[in-house]
């Protein structure tokens, strides 16, 4: 049995619910964030999300009370760097290609983790079913030439970051409370916030924009990353990855509610396939 197949003590139902709430919060926050792109740019919105989240997590969990080992410092540094890059890359993708398409490409990261960590035929069937759903979510039926290749590349980079986030998130999830998330967000903010300040400057201090930035930070980072830490303690990397594969479906729903995007019948069928795949892999 591999390390990813060992489950720490915990309630898998609650862990799955925590991950579902995490994805809902994350996608609604992303839809709101897209409205700010024309005002302060992708870099400015990313700085809001990462920087404010880091401050909130540091104030709540005060991680400095428990010293880190050298190994934990390395893992947290990589974990935080991956968080920062993942946020920046997916927001840049959102600015160039549709939100649902970007997330559908990004989810290749957790799907890859699921395939590499799987040892049961049922899990491979679930991966294939999710892949079918993703195929019908992608606009590759006569309109693929309209996709911005730079936007696709950004989404692919976010997919790599998401896979690494799962791997290193699992390694730091054993740390007490929200310590791992707090340290990770601090590491992410150390290089993301300066980029945002260099791009948007004093506009970041505009009260109305700052208020929206706080909401984005809480919904897109502080809340979901904390809930994901809770779920990672119980779920294996494979199960966590397959739950995460439902992200395009939740992203499409968030786009419909917040941005007024309408779904076709084919897209609804694709959503059903992904949800079924996620449910299949979580069965024991």
PDB file of C-alpha atoms in Angstrom:
ATOM      1  CA  UNK A   1       0.000   0.000   0.000  1.00  0.00           C
ATOM      2  CA  UNK A   2       1.392   3.389  -0.975  1.00  0.00           C
ATOM      3  CA  UNK A   3       1.456   6.445   1.261  1.00  0.00           C
ATOM      4  CA  UNK A   4      -1.335   8.090  -0.729  1.00  0.00           C
ATOM      5  CA  UNK A   5      -3.635   5.129  -0.024  1.00  0.00           C
ATOM      6  CA  UNK A   6      -3.302   5.380   3.750  1.00  0.00           C
ATOM      7  CA  UNK A   7      -6.120   7.324   5.366  1.00  0.00           C
ATOM      8  CA  UNK A   8      -5.587   9.093   8.701  1.00  0.00           C
ATOM      9  CA  UNK A   9      -8.381   8.890  11.246  1.00  0.00           C
ATOM     10  CA  UNK A  10     -11.300  11.097  10.276  1.00  0.00           C
ATOM     11  CA  UNK A  11     -14.777  11.180   8.796  1.00  0.00           C
ATOM     12  CA  UNK A  12     -14.535  10.864   4.996  1.00  0.00           C
ATOM     13  CA  UNK A  13     -18.054  12.289   4.545  1.00  0.00           C
ATOM     14  CA  UNK A  14     -17.151  15.469   6.426  1.00  0.00           C
ATOM     15  CA  UNK A  15     -13.848  15.646   4.557  1.00  0.00           C
ATOM     16  CA  UNK A  16     -15.701  15.448   1.238  1.00  0.00           C
ATOM     17  CA  UNK A  17     -18.193  18.091   2.352  1.00  0.00           C
ATOM     18  CA  UNK A  18     -15.334  20.384   3.384  1.00  0.00           C
ATOM     19  CA  UNK A  19     -13.775  19.994  -0.058  1.00  0.00           C
ATOM     20  CA  UNK A  20     -17.103  20.682  -1.789  1.00  0.00           C
ATOM     21  CA  UNK A  21     -17.592  23.885   0.221  1.00  0.00           C
ATOM     22  CA  UNK A  22     -14.008  24.819  -0.601  1.00  0.00           C
ATOM     23  CA  UNK A  23     -14.641  24.501  -4.342  1.00  0.00           C
ATOM     24  CA  UNK A  24     -17.898  26.474  -4.170  1.00  0.00           C
ATOM     25  CA  UNK A  25     -16.239  29.323  -2.294  1.00  0.00           C
ATOM     26  CA  UNK A  26     -13.244  29.276  -4.634  1.00  0.00           C
ATOM     27  CA  UNK A  27     -15.275  29.466  -7.838  1.00  0.00           C
ATOM     28  CA  UNK A  28     -17.680  32.175  -6.687  1.00  0.00           C
ATOM     29  CA  UNK A  29     -14.677  34.201  -5.546  1.00  0.00           C
ATOM     30  CA  UNK A  30     -13.023  33.712  -8.949  1.00  0.00           C
ATOM     31  CA  UNK A  31     -16.135  34.919 -10.768  1.00  0.00           C
ATOM     32  CA  UNK A  32     -16.201  38.060  -8.620  1.00  0.00           C
ATOM     33  CA  UNK A  33     -12.482  38.601  -9.170  1.00  0.00           C
ATOM     34  CA  UNK A  34     -12.935  38.656 -12.938  1.00  0.00           C
ATOM     35  CA  UNK A  35     -14.900  41.900 -12.594  1.00  0.00           C
ATOM     36  CA  UNK A  36     -11.801  43.651 -11.197  1.00  0.00           C
ATOM     37  CA  UNK A  37      -9.424  42.721 -14.023  1.00  0.00           C
ATOM     38  CA  UNK A  38     -10.165  45.877 -16.064  1.00  0.00           C
ATOM     39  CA  UNK A  39      -9.571  48.099 -13.000  1.00  0.00           C
ATOM     40  CA  UNK A  40      -6.324  46.856 -11.446  1.00  0.00           C
ATOM     41  CA  UNK A  41      -5.210  44.086 -13.771  1.00  0.00           C
ATOM     42  CA  UNK A  42      -4.677  40.396 -13.130  1.00  0.00           C
ATOM     43  CA  UNK A  43      -1.575  41.087 -11.033  1.00  0.00           C
ATOM     44  CA  UNK A  44      -3.429  43.509  -8.771  1.00  0.00           C
ATOM     45  CA  UNK A  45      -6.302  41.091  -8.163  1.00  0.00           C
ATOM     46  CA  UNK A  46      -3.836  38.288  -7.430  1.00  0.00           C
ATOM     47  CA  UNK A  47      -2.050  40.530  -4.937  1.00  0.00           C
ATOM     48  CA  UNK A  48      -5.369  41.188  -3.195  1.00  0.00           C
ATOM     49  CA  UNK A  49      -6.199  37.502  -3.041  1.00  0.00           C
ATOM     50  CA  UNK A  50      -2.820  36.292  -1.791  1.00  0.00           C
ATOM     51  CA  UNK A  51      -1.739  39.257   0.338  1.00  0.00           C
ATOM     52  CA  UNK A  52      -4.972  39.780   2.274  1.00  0.00           C
ATOM     53  CA  UNK A  53      -5.385  36.033   2.756  1.00  0.00           C
ATOM     54  CA  UNK A  54      -1.883  35.834   4.225  1.00  0.00           C
ATOM     55  CA  UNK A  55      -2.656  38.607   6.730  1.00  0.00           C
ATOM     56  CA  UNK A  56      -5.935  36.982   7.780  1.00  0.00           C
ATOM     57  CA  UNK A  57      -4.376  33.550   8.207  1.00  0.00           C
ATOM     58  CA  UNK A  58      -1.408  34.914  10.173  1.00  0.00           C
ATOM     59  CA  UNK A  59      -3.684  36.824  12.556  1.00  0.00           C
ATOM     60  CA  UNK A  60      -5.995  33.869  13.119  1.00  0.00           C
ATOM     61  CA  UNK A  61      -3.527  31.003  13.465  1.00  0.00           C
ATOM     62  CA  UNK A  62      -0.314  32.800  14.605  1.00  0.00           C
ATOM     63  CA  UNK A  63       1.857  30.014  13.172  1.00  0.00           C
ATOM     64  CA  UNK A  64       5.095  31.410  14.655  1.00  0.00           C
ATOM     65  CA  UNK A  65       4.120  29.859  18.005  1.00  0.00           C
ATOM     66  CA  UNK A  66       5.234  26.447  16.700  1.00  0.00           C
ATOM     67  CA  UNK A  67       8.759  26.437  15.216  1.00  0.00           C
ATOM     68  CA  UNK A  68       9.247  24.668  11.898  1.00  0.00           C
ATOM     69  CA  UNK A  69      11.821  22.010  11.168  1.00  0.00           C
ATOM     70  CA  UNK A  70      14.160  22.442   8.211  1.00  0.00           C
ATOM     71  CA  UNK A  71      12.155  19.890   6.210  1.00  0.00           C
ATOM     72  CA  UNK A  72       8.897  21.697   7.009  1.00  0.00           C
ATOM     73  CA  UNK A  73      10.404  25.027   5.930  1.00  0.00           C
ATOM     74  CA  UNK A  74      11.343  23.564   2.539  1.00  0.00           C
ATOM     75  CA  UNK A  75       7.916  21.967   2.036  1.00  0.00           C
ATOM     76  CA  UNK A  76       6.075  25.130   3.107  1.00  0.00           C
ATOM     77  CA  UNK A  77       8.231  27.281   0.806  1.00  0.00           C
ATOM     78  CA  UNK A  78       7.428  25.069  -2.185  1.00  0.00           C
ATOM     79  CA  UNK A  79       3.778  24.812  -1.176  1.00  0.00           C
ATOM     80  CA  UNK A  80       3.471  28.594  -0.887  1.00  0.00           C
ATOM     81  CA  UNK A  81       5.288  29.244  -4.153  1.00  0.00           C
ATOM     82  CA  UNK A  82       2.956  26.832  -5.932  1.00  0.00           C
ATOM     83  CA  UNK A  83      -0.082  28.604  -4.435  1.00  0.00           C
ATOM     84  CA  UNK A  84       1.134  31.996  -5.644  1.00  0.00           C
ATOM     85  CA  UNK A  85       1.954  30.810  -9.159  1.00  0.00           C
ATOM     86  CA  UNK A  86      -1.290  28.838  -9.467  1.00  0.00           C
ATOM     87  CA  UNK A  87      -3.335  31.930  -8.571  1.00  0.00           C
ATOM     88  CA  UNK A  88      -1.448  34.160 -10.994  1.00  0.00           C
ATOM     89  CA  UNK A  89      -1.529  31.686 -13.888  1.00  0.00           C
ATOM     90  CA  UNK A  90      -5.242  30.862 -13.648  1.00  0.00           C
ATOM     91  CA  UNK A  91      -6.199  34.540 -13.369  1.00  0.00           C
ATOM     92  CA  UNK A  92      -4.114  35.293 -16.443  1.00  0.00           C
ATOM     93  CA  UNK A  93      -5.916  32.449 -18.210  1.00  0.00           C
ATOM     94  CA  UNK A  94      -9.294  33.879 -17.113  1.00  0.00           C
ATOM     95  CA  UNK A  95      -8.352  37.196 -18.701  1.00  0.00           C
ATOM     96  CA  UNK A  96      -7.808  35.561 -22.118  1.00  0.00           C
ATOM     97  CA  UNK A  97     -10.128  32.544 -22.376  1.00  0.00           C
ATOM     98  CA  UNK A  98     -13.538  31.664 -20.847  1.00  0.00           C
ATOM     99  CA  UNK A  99     -13.483  30.783 -17.164  1.00  0.00           C
ATOM    100  CA  UNK A 100     -14.990  27.307 -17.637  1.00  0.00           C
ATOM    101  CA  UNK A 101     -12.484  26.445 -20.371  1.00  0.00           C
ATOM    102  CA  UNK A 102      -9.553  27.589 -18.238  1.00  0.00           C
ATOM    103  CA  UNK A 103     -10.632  25.475 -15.268  1.00  0.00           C
ATOM    104  CA  UNK A 104     -11.297  22.480 -17.525  1.00  0.00           C
ATOM    105  CA  UNK A 105      -7.683  22.671 -18.719  1.00  0.00           C
ATOM    106  CA  UNK A 106      -6.384  23.323 -15.200  1.00  0.00           C
ATOM    107  CA  UNK A 107      -8.085  20.219 -13.801  1.00  0.00           C
ATOM    108  CA  UNK A 108      -5.684  18.082 -15.842  1.00  0.00           C
ATOM    109  CA  UNK A 109      -3.322  18.581 -12.898  1.00  0.00           C
ATOM    110  CA  UNK A 110      -5.344  16.698 -10.247  1.00  0.00           C
ATOM    111  CA  UNK A 111      -6.454  14.156 -12.844  1.00  0.00           C
ATOM    112  CA  UNK A 112      -2.802  13.355 -13.522  1.00  0.00           C
ATOM    113  CA  UNK A 113      -2.194  12.869  -9.801  1.00  0.00           C
ATOM    114  CA  UNK A 114      -5.219  10.550  -9.662  1.00  0.00           C
ATOM    115  CA  UNK A 115      -3.926   8.411 -12.542  1.00  0.00           C
ATOM    116  CA  UNK A 116      -0.393   8.147 -11.135  1.00  0.00           C
ATOM    117  CA  UNK A 117      -1.619   7.194  -7.646  1.00  0.00           C
ATOM    118  CA  UNK A 118      -4.337   4.763  -8.739  1.00  0.00           C
ATOM    119  CA  UNK A 119      -4.095   1.006  -8.277  1.00  0.00           C
ATOM    120  CA  UNK A 120      -7.734  -0.023  -8.873  1.00  0.00           C
ATOM    121  CA  UNK A 121      -9.553  -0.473 -12.199  1.00  0.00           C
ATOM    122  CA  UNK A 122     -12.568   1.406 -10.808  1.00  0.00           C
ATOM    123  CA  UNK A 123     -10.454   4.521 -10.302  1.00  0.00           C
ATOM    124  CA  UNK A 124      -9.186   4.344 -13.871  1.00  0.00           C
ATOM    125  CA  UNK A 125     -12.791   4.077 -15.100  1.00  0.00           C
ATOM    126  CA  UNK A 126     -13.648   7.138 -13.027  1.00  0.00           C
ATOM    127  CA  UNK A 127     -10.730   9.053 -14.545  1.00  0.00           C
ATOM    128  CA  UNK A 128     -11.906   8.086 -18.025  1.00  0.00           C
ATOM    129  CA  UNK A 129     -15.453   9.209 -17.246  1.00  0.00           C
ATOM    130  CA  UNK A 130     -14.170  12.550 -15.945  1.00  0.00           C
ATOM    131  CA  UNK A 131     -12.050  12.919 -19.071  1.00  0.00           C
ATOM    132  CA  UNK A 132     -15.139  12.424 -21.247  1.00  0.00           C
ATOM    133  CA  UNK A 133     -16.931  15.120 -19.301  1.00  0.00           C
ATOM    134  CA  UNK A 134     -14.006  17.486 -19.672  1.00  0.00           C
ATOM    135  CA  UNK A 135     -13.882  16.791 -23.395  1.00  0.00           C
ATOM    136  CA  UNK A 136     -17.442  18.033 -23.832  1.00  0.00           C
ATOM    137  CA  UNK A 137     -16.789  21.088 -21.668  1.00  0.00           C
ATOM    138  CA  UNK A 138     -13.944  22.212 -23.901  1.00  0.00           C
ATOM    139  CA  UNK A 139     -14.973  24.290 -26.982  1.00  0.00           C
ATOM    140  CA  UNK A 140     -13.154  22.046 -29.454  1.00  0.00           C
ATOM    141  CA  UNK A 141     -16.100  21.320 -31.712  1.00  0.00           C
ATOM    142  CA  UNK A 142     -15.478  23.798 -34.507  1.00  0.00           C
ATOM    143  CA  UNK A 143     -14.351  26.811 -32.451  1.00  0.00           C
ATOM    144  CA  UNK A 144     -10.987  25.742 -31.058  1.00  0.00           C
ATOM    145  CA  UNK A 145      -9.198  28.159 -33.401  1.00  0.00           C
ATOM    146  CA  UNK A 146     -10.778  31.046 -31.481  1.00  0.00           C
ATOM    147  CA  UNK A 147      -9.018  30.153 -28.233  1.00  0.00           C
ATOM    148  CA  UNK A 148      -6.098  32.379 -27.313  1.00  0.00           C
ATOM    149  CA  UNK A 149      -3.030  30.083 -27.276  1.00  0.00           C
ATOM    150  CA  UNK A 150      -1.395  32.230 -24.583  1.00  0.00           C
ATOM    151  CA  UNK A 151      -4.465  31.802 -22.391  1.00  0.00           C
ATOM    152  CA  UNK A 152      -4.362  28.036 -22.933  1.00  0.00           C
ATOM    153  CA  UNK A 153      -0.677  28.020 -21.963  1.00  0.00           C
ATOM    154  CA  UNK A 154      -1.450  29.913 -18.755  1.00  0.00           C
ATOM    155  CA  UNK A 155      -4.176  27.383 -17.897  1.00  0.00           C
ATOM    156  CA  UNK A 156      -1.775  24.511 -18.576  1.00  0.00           C
ATOM    157  CA  UNK A 157       0.791  26.122 -16.251  1.00  0.00           C
ATOM    158  CA  UNK A 158      -1.926  26.385 -13.607  1.00  0.00           C
ATOM    159  CA  UNK A 159      -2.609  22.661 -14.083  1.00  0.00           C
ATOM    160  CA  UNK A 160       1.018  21.843 -13.273  1.00  0.00           C
ATOM    161  CA  UNK A 161       0.821  24.068 -10.188  1.00  0.00           C
ATOM    162  CA  UNK A 162      -2.406  22.385  -9.065  1.00  0.00           C
ATOM    163  CA  UNK A 163      -0.784  18.932  -9.260  1.00  0.00           C
ATOM    164  CA  UNK A 164       2.182  20.148  -7.206  1.00  0.00           C
ATOM    165  CA  UNK A 165      -0.201  21.840  -4.757  1.00  0.00           C
ATOM    166  CA  UNK A 166      -1.869  18.475  -4.035  1.00  0.00           C
ATOM    167  CA  UNK A 167       1.464  16.701  -3.550  1.00  0.00           C
ATOM    168  CA  UNK A 168       3.018  19.319  -1.263  1.00  0.00           C
ATOM    169  CA  UNK A 169      -0.289  20.156   0.399  1.00  0.00           C
ATOM    170  CA  UNK A 170      -0.467  16.522   1.514  1.00  0.00           C
ATOM    171  CA  UNK A 171       3.030  16.806   2.976  1.00  0.00           C
ATOM    172  CA  UNK A 172       2.278  19.892   5.058  1.00  0.00           C
ATOM    173  CA  UNK A 173      -1.300  18.958   6.029  1.00  0.00           C
ATOM    174  CA  UNK A 174      -0.108  17.132   9.164  1.00  0.00           C
ATOM    175  CA  UNK A 175       0.936  20.439  10.756  1.00  0.00           C
ATOM    176  CA  UNK A 176      -1.327  21.655  13.550  1.00  0.00           C
ATOM    177  CA  UNK A 177      -4.419  23.785  12.863  1.00  0.00           C
ATOM    178  CA  UNK A 178      -4.117  26.258  10.007  1.00  0.00           C
ATOM    179  CA  UNK A 179      -0.372  26.634  10.516  1.00  0.00           C
ATOM    180  CA  UNK A 180       0.493  25.121   7.146  1.00  0.00           C
ATOM    181  CA  UNK A 181      -1.946  27.359   5.262  1.00  0.00           C
ATOM    182  CA  UNK A 182      -0.781  30.473   7.108  1.00  0.00           C
ATOM    183  CA  UNK A 183       2.885  29.830   6.379  1.00  0.00           C
ATOM    184  CA  UNK A 184       2.054  28.860   2.797  1.00  0.00           C
ATOM    185  CA  UNK A 185       0.092  32.051   2.134  1.00  0.00           C
ATOM    186  CA  UNK A 186       2.904  34.130   3.638  1.00  0.00           C
ATOM    187  CA  UNK A 187       5.415  32.467   1.318  1.00  0.00           C
ATOM    188  CA  UNK A 188       3.095  33.058  -1.645  1.00  0.00           C
ATOM    189  CA  UNK A 189       2.624  36.737  -0.789  1.00  0.00           C
ATOM    190  CA  UNK A 190       6.368  37.457  -0.603  1.00  0.00           C
ATOM    191  CA  UNK A 191       6.688  37.453  -4.395  1.00  0.00           C
ATOM    192  CA  UNK A 192       3.080  37.907  -5.614  1.00  0.00           C
ATOM    193  CA  UNK A 193       2.272  41.117  -3.705  1.00  0.00           C
ATOM    194  CA  UNK A 194       5.312  43.046  -5.041  1.00  0.00           C
ATOM    195  CA  UNK A 195       4.265  42.096  -8.579  1.00  0.00           C
ATOM    196  CA  UNK A 196       0.752  43.420  -7.954  1.00  0.00           C
ATOM    197  CA  UNK A 197       2.025  46.645  -6.391  1.00  0.00           C
ATOM    198  CA  UNK A 198       4.387  47.236  -9.304  1.00  0.00           C
ATOM    199  CA  UNK A 199       1.496  46.816 -11.743  1.00  0.00           C
ATOM    200  CA  UNK A 200      -1.428  48.585 -10.029  1.00  0.00           C
ATOM    201  CA  UNK A 201       0.337  50.931  -7.597  1.00  0.00           C
ATOM    202  CA  UNK A 202      -1.825  53.202  -5.423  1.00  0.00           C
ATOM    203  CA  UNK A 203      -5.053  51.929  -7.015  1.00  0.00           C
ATOM    204  CA  UNK A 204      -4.821  48.952  -4.674  1.00  0.00           C
ATOM    205  CA  UNK A 205      -5.571  51.309  -1.760  1.00  0.00           C
ATOM    206  CA  UNK A 206      -8.894  52.537  -3.230  1.00  0.00           C
ATOM    207  CA  UNK A 207     -11.446  51.791  -0.458  1.00  0.00           C
ATOM    208  CA  UNK A 208     -14.163  50.366  -2.726  1.00  0.00           C
ATOM    209  CA  UNK A 209     -11.699  48.117  -4.547  1.00  0.00           C
ATOM    210  CA  UNK A 210     -10.011  47.091  -1.321  1.00  0.00           C
ATOM    211  CA  UNK A 211     -13.344  45.975   0.135  1.00  0.00           C
ATOM    212  CA  UNK A 212     -13.983  43.729  -2.862  1.00  0.00           C
ATOM    213  CA  UNK A 213     -10.407  42.507  -2.546  1.00  0.00           C
ATOM    214  CA  UNK A 214     -11.063  41.393   1.027  1.00  0.00           C
ATOM    215  CA  UNK A 215     -14.107  39.409  -0.116  1.00  0.00           C
ATOM    216  CA  UNK A 216     -12.111  37.810  -2.936  1.00  0.00           C
ATOM    217  CA  UNK A 217      -9.281  36.884  -0.568  1.00  0.00           C
ATOM    218  CA  UNK A 218     -11.603  35.255   1.940  1.00  0.00           C
ATOM    219  CA  UNK A 219     -13.672  33.361  -0.636  1.00  0.00           C
ATOM    220  CA  UNK A 220     -10.857  32.394  -2.984  1.00  0.00           C
ATOM    221  CA  UNK A 221      -7.985  31.602  -0.622  1.00  0.00           C
ATOM    222  CA  UNK A 222      -8.427  31.813   3.155  1.00  0.00           C
ATOM    223  CA  UNK A 223     -11.642  29.767   3.375  1.00  0.00           C
ATOM    224  CA  UNK A 224     -11.002  27.151   0.633  1.00  0.00           C
ATOM    225  CA  UNK A 225      -7.358  26.460   1.526  1.00  0.00           C
ATOM    226  CA  UNK A 226      -8.265  25.947   5.175  1.00  0.00           C
ATOM    227  CA  UNK A 227     -11.088  23.570   4.254  1.00  0.00           C
ATOM    228  CA  UNK A 228      -8.774  21.701   1.898  1.00  0.00           C
ATOM    229  CA  UNK A 229      -6.276  21.193   4.719  1.00  0.00           C
ATOM    230  CA  UNK A 230      -9.101  19.605   6.735  1.00  0.00           C
ATOM    231  CA  UNK A 231      -9.998  17.260   3.874  1.00  0.00           C
ATOM    232  CA  UNK A 232      -6.367  16.349   3.102  1.00  0.00           C
ATOM    233  CA  UNK A 233      -5.952  14.846   6.559  1.00  0.00           C
ATOM    234  CA  UNK A 234      -8.597  12.215   5.793  1.00  0.00           C
ATOM    235  CA  UNK A 235      -8.704  11.799   2.016  1.00  0.00           C
ATOM    236  CA  UNK A 236      -5.917  10.187  -0.003  1.00  0.00           C
ATOM    237  CA  UNK A 237      -4.252  12.186  -2.773  1.00  0.00           C
ATOM    238  CA  UNK A 238      -6.164  10.097  -5.326  1.00  0.00           C
ATOM    239  CA  UNK A 239      -9.570  10.770  -3.775  1.00  0.00           C
ATOM    240  CA  UNK A 240      -8.762  14.435  -3.205  1.00  0.00           C
ATOM    241  CA  UNK A 241      -7.746  14.759  -6.858  1.00  0.00           C
ATOM    242  CA  UNK A 242     -10.944  13.163  -8.131  1.00  0.00           C
ATOM    243  CA  UNK A 243     -13.114  15.366  -5.923  1.00  0.00           C
ATOM    244  CA  UNK A 244     -11.184  18.334  -7.326  1.00  0.00           C
ATOM    245  CA  UNK A 245     -11.957  17.173 -10.867  1.00  0.00           C
ATOM    246  CA  UNK A 246     -15.484  18.503 -10.351  1.00  0.00           C
ATOM    247  CA  UNK A 247     -14.052  22.031 -10.433  1.00  0.00           C
ATOM    248  CA  UNK A 248     -15.088  22.741 -14.065  1.00  0.00           C
ATOM    249  CA  UNK A 249     -18.686  21.894 -13.180  1.00  0.00           C
ATOM    250  CA  UNK A 250     -18.672  24.167 -10.148  1.00  0.00           C
ATOM    251  CA  UNK A 251     -16.912  26.849 -12.154  1.00  0.00           C
ATOM    252  CA  UNK A 252     -19.636  26.665 -14.809  1.00  0.00           C
ATOM    253  CA  UNK A 253     -22.307  27.002 -12.112  1.00  0.00           C
ATOM    254  CA  UNK A 254     -20.514  29.986 -10.570  1.00  0.00           C
ATOM    255  CA  UNK A 255     -20.251  31.594 -13.989  1.00  0.00           C
ATOM    256  CA  UNK A 256     -23.963  31.086 -14.577  1.00  0.00           C
ATOM    257  CA  UNK A 257     -25.000  32.580 -11.214  1.00  0.00           C
ATOM    258  CA  UNK A 258     -22.467  35.415 -10.894  1.00  0.00           C
ATOM    259  CA  UNK A 259     -21.645  36.245 -14.525  1.00  0.00           C
ATOM    260  CA  UNK A 260     -24.927  35.225 -16.208  1.00  0.00           C
ATOM    261  CA  UNK A 261     -23.324  32.523 -18.358  1.00  0.00           C
ATOM    262  CA  UNK A 262     -25.836  29.994 -19.705  1.00  0.00           C
ATOM    263  CA  UNK A 263     -25.119  26.262 -20.052  1.00  0.00           C
ATOM    264  CA  UNK A 264     -26.036  24.063 -23.038  1.00  0.00           C
ATOM    265  CA  UNK A 265     -27.456  20.553 -22.743  1.00  0.00           C
ATOM    266  CA  UNK A 266     -24.069  19.122 -23.727  1.00  0.00           C
ATOM    267  CA  UNK A 267     -22.402  21.061 -20.934  1.00  0.00           C
ATOM    268  CA  UNK A 268     -24.947  19.785 -18.410  1.00  0.00           C
ATOM    269  CA  UNK A 269     -24.276  16.202 -19.548  1.00  0.00           C
ATOM    270  CA  UNK A 270     -20.549  16.832 -19.157  1.00  0.00           C
ATOM    271  CA  UNK A 271     -21.163  18.114 -15.633  1.00  0.00           C
ATOM    272  CA  UNK A 272     -23.117  14.947 -14.818  1.00  0.00           C
ATOM    273  CA  UNK A 273     -20.242  12.775 -16.076  1.00  0.00           C
ATOM    274  CA  UNK A 274     -17.697  14.592 -13.892  1.00  0.00           C
ATOM    275  CA  UNK A 275     -19.903  14.456 -10.796  1.00  0.00           C
ATOM    276  CA  UNK A 276     -20.474  10.723 -11.374  1.00  0.00           C
ATOM    277  CA  UNK A 277     -16.733  10.154 -11.699  1.00  0.00           C
ATOM    278  CA  UNK A 278     -16.088  11.976  -8.436  1.00  0.00           C
ATOM    279  CA  UNK A 279     -18.754   9.938  -6.653  1.00  0.00           C
ATOM    280  CA  UNK A 280     -17.435   6.669  -8.087  1.00  0.00           C
ATOM    281  CA  UNK A 281     -13.894   7.160  -6.873  1.00  0.00           C
ATOM    282  CA  UNK A 282     -15.042   8.080  -3.348  1.00  0.00           C
ATOM    283  CA  UNK A 283     -16.927   4.769  -2.875  1.00  0.00           C
ATOM    284  CA  UNK A 284     -15.351   2.196  -0.594  1.00  0.00           C
TER     285      UNK A 284
END
